[in-house]
mmCIF file of C-alpha atoms in Angstrom:
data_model
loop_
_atom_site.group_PDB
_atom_site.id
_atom_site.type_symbol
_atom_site.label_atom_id
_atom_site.label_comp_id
_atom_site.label_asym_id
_atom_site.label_seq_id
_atom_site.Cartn_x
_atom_site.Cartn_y
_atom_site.Cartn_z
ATOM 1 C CA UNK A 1 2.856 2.310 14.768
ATOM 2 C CA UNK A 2 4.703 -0.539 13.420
ATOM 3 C CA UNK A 3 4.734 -2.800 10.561
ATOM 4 C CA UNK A 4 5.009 -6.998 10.755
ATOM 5 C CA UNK A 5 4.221 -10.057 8.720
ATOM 6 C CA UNK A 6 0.134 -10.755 8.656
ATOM 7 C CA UNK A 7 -0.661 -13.780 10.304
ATOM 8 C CA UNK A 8 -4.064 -15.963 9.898
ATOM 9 C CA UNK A 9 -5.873 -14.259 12.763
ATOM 10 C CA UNK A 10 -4.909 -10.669 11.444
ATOM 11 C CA UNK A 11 -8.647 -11.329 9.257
ATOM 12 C CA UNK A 12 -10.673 -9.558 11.137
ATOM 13 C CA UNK A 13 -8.364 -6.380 12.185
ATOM 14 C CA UNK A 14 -8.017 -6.006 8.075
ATOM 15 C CA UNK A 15 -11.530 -6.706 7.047
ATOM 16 C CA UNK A 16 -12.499 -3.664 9.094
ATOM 17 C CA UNK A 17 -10.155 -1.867 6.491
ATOM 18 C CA UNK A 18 -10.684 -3.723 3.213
ATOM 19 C CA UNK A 19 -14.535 -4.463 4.124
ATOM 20 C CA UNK A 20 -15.300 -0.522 4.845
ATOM 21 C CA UNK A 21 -16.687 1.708 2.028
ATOM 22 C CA UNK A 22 -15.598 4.829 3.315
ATOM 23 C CA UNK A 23 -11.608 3.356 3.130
ATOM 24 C CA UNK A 24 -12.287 1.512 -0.416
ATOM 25 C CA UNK A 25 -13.848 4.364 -1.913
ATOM 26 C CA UNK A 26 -10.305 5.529 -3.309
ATOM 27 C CA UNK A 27 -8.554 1.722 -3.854
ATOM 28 C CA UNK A 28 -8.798 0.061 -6.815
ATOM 29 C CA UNK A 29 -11.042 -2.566 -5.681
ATOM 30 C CA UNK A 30 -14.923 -2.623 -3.604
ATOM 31 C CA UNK A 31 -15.899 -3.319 -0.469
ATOM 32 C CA UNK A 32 -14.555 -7.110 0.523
ATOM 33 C CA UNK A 33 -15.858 -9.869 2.424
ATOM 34 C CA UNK A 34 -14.616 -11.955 5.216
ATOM 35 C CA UNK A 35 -14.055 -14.522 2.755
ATOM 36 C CA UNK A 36 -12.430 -12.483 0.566
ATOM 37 C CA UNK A 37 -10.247 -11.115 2.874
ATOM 38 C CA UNK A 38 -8.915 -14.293 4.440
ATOM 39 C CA UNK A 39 -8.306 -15.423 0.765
ATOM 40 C CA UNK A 40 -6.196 -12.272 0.174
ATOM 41 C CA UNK A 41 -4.543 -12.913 3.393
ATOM 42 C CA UNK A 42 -3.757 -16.932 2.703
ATOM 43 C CA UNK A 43 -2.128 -15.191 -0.317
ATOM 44 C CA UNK A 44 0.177 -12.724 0.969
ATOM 45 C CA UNK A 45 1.259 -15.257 4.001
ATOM 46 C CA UNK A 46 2.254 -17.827 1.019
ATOM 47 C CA UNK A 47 4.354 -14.944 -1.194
ATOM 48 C CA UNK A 48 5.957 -14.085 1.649
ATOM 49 C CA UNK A 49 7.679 -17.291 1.612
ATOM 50 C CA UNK A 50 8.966 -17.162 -1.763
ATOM 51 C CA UNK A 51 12.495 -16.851 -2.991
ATOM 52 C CA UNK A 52 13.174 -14.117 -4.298
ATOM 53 C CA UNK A 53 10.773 -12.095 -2.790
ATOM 54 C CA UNK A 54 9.146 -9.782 -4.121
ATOM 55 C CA UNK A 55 5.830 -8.795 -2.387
ATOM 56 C CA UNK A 56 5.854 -7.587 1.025
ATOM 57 C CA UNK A 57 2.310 -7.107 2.340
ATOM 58 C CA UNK A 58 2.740 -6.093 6.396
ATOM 59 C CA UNK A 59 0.460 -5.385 8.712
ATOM 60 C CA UNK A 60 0.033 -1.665 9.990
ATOM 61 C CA UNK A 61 -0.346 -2.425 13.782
ATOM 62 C CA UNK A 62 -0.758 0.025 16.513
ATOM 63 C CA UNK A 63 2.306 -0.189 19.213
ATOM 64 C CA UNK A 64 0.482 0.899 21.930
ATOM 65 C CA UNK A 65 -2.477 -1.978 21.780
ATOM 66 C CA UNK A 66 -1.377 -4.505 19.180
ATOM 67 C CA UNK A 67 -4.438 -4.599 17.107
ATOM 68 C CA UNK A 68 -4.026 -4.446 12.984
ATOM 69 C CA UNK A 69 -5.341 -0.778 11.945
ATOM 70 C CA UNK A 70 -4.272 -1.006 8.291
ATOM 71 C CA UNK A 71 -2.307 -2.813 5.343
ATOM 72 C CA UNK A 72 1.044 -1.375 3.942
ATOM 73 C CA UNK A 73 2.543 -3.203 0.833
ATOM 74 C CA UNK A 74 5.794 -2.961 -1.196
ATOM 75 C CA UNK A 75 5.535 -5.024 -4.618
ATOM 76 C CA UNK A 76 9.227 -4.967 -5.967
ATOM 77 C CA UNK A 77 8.855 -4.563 -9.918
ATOM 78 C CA UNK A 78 10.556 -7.691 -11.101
ATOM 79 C CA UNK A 79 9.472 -7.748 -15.019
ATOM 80 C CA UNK A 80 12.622 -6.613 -16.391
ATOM 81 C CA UNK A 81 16.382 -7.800 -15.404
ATOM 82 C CA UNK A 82 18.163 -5.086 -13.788
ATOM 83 C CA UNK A 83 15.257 -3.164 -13.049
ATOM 84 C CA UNK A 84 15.565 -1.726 -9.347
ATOM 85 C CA UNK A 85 11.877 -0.247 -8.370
ATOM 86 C CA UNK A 86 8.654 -1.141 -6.609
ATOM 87 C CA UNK A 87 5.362 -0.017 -6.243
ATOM 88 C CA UNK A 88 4.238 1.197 -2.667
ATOM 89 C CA UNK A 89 0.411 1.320 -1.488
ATOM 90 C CA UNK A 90 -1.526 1.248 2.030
ATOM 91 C CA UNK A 91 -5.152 1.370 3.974
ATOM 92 C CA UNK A 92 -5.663 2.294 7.371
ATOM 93 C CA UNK A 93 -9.278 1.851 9.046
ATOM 94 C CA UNK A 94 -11.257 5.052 8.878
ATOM 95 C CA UNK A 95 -11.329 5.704 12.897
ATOM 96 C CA UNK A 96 -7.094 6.509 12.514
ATOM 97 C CA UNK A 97 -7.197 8.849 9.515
ATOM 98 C CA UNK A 98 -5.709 11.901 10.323
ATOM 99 C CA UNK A 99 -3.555 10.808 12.820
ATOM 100 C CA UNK A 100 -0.255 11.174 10.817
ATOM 101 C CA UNK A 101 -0.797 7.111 10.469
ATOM 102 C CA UNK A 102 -0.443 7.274 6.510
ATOM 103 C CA UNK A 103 2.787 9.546 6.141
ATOM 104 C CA UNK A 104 4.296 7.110 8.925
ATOM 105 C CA UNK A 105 3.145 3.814 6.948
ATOM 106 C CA UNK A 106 4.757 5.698 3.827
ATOM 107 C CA UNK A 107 8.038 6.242 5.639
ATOM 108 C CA UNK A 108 8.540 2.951 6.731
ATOM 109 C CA UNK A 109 7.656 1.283 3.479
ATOM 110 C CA UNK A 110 10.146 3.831 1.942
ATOM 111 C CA UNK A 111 12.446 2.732 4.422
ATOM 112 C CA UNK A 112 12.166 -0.810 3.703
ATOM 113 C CA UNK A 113 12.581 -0.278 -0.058
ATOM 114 C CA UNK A 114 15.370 1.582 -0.148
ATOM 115 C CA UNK A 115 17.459 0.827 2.990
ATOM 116 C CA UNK A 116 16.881 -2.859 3.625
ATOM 117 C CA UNK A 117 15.803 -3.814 -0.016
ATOM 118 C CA UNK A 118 18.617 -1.666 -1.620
ATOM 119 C CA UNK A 119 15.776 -0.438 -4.114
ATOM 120 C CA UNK A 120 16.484 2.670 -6.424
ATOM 121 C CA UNK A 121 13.133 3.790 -7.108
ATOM 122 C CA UNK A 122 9.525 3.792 -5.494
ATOM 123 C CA UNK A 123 5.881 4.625 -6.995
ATOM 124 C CA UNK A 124 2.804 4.697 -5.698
ATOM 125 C CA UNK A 125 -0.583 4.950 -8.104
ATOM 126 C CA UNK A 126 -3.624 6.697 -6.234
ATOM 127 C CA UNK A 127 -7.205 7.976 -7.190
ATOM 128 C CA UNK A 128 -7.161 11.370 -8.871
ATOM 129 C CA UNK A 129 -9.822 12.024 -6.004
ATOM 130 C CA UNK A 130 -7.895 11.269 -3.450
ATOM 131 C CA UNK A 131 -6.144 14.790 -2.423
ATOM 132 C CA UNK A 132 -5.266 13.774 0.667
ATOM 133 C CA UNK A 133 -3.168 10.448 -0.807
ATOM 134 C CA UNK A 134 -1.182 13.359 -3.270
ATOM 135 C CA UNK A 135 -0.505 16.105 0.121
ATOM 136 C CA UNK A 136 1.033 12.571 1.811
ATOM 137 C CA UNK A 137 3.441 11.674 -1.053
ATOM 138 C CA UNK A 138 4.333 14.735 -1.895
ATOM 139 C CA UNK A 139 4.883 15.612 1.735
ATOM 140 C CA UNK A 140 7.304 13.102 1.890
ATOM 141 C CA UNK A 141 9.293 13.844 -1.740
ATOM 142 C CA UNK A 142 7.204 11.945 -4.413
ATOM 143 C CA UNK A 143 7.264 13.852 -7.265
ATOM 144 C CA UNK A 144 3.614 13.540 -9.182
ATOM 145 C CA UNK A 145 4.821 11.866 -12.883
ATOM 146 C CA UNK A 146 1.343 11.912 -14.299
ATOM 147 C CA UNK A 147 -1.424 10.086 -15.322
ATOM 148 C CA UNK A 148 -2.228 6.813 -16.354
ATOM 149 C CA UNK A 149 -5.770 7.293 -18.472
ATOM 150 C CA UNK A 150 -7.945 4.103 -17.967
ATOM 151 C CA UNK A 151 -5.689 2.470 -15.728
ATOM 152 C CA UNK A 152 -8.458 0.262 -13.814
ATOM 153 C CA UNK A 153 -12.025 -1.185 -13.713
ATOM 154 C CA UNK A 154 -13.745 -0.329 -10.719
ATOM 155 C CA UNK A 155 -17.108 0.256 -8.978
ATOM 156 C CA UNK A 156 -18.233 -0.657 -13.168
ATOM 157 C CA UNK A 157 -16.017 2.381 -14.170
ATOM 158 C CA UNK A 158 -12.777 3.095 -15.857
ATOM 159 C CA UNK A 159 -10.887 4.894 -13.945
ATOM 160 C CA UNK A 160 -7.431 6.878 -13.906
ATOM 161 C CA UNK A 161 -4.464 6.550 -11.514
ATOM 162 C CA UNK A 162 -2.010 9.671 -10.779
ATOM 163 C CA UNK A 163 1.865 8.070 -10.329
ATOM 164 C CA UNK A 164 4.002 9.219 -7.152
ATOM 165 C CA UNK A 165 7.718 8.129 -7.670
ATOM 166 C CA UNK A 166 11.091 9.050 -5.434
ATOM 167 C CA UNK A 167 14.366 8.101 -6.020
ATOM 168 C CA UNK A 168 17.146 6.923 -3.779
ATOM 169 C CA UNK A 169 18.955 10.064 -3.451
ATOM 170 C CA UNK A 170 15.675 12.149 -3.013
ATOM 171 C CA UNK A 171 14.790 9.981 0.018
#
């Protein structure tokens, strides 16, 4: 498993993530069209030509084949100057799961933020349903911070998020 830039024809490899219920059922958004998901990719292909960067949406391919089997992102927090963090998240089609596929996604996003981005911290939000999202990160040293009550509007629900973070020298 690898991760690389998305390119245009990546749409339909990612709308069999993005456009599954089964793998939405713990993001923060629904079930997405082919439409929607080319407009999501013409989006991340644009911000990752901007200077600074600061989003890096990649494509979770399979080394063996090639094909796209999932979506890893790193979303450096740039609000505040001086502020050294960002945000981690991923989806990998349903047919990988429980393949080790996630904790290696997570390792080489971690690895990206804090070895080539020179990053000092790293969160991740997930569903307070999602057990197997809170065994991955704290498999791989997140510490659980808590919860954020309300923290988005999905499915025509408000629901919570649970915060992952590591730091540097925990990695």
């Amino acid at each position: 498993m690898a991760l690389r830039e998305f390119v245009r024809d990546d749409t339909d490899g990612i709308l069999a993530v993005y456009g599954d219920p089964v793998v939405t059922k713990h993001l923060s958004f629904e079930p997405r069209s082919r439409d929607q998901v080319a407009a999501t990719l013409d989006n991340v292909i644009e911000a990752a030509t901007k200077q600074p960067r600061t989003e890096y949406s990649l494509a979770v391919v399979s080394v063996e084949s090639g094909e796209v089997i999932g979506f890893g992102r790193l979303a450096v927090d740039a609000q505040h100057p001086g502020q050294s963090s960002g945000q981690l998240g991923f989806a990998l089609r349903a047919d990988r799961w429980g393949r080790g596929l996630g904790t290696e996604t997570v390792r080489l996003l971690l690895r990206l933020g804090f070895q080539e981005l020179g990053l000092y911290r790293l969160w991740g939000a997930r569903s307070p349903d999602n057990a197997v999202s809170a065994k991955l990160m704290t498999r791989l040293g997140m510490v659980e911070e808590g919860r954020i009550r309300g923290h988005i509007r999905v499915r025509g629900a408000w629901r919570d998020s649970v915060v992952h973070s590591i730091l540097q020298d925990e990695w």
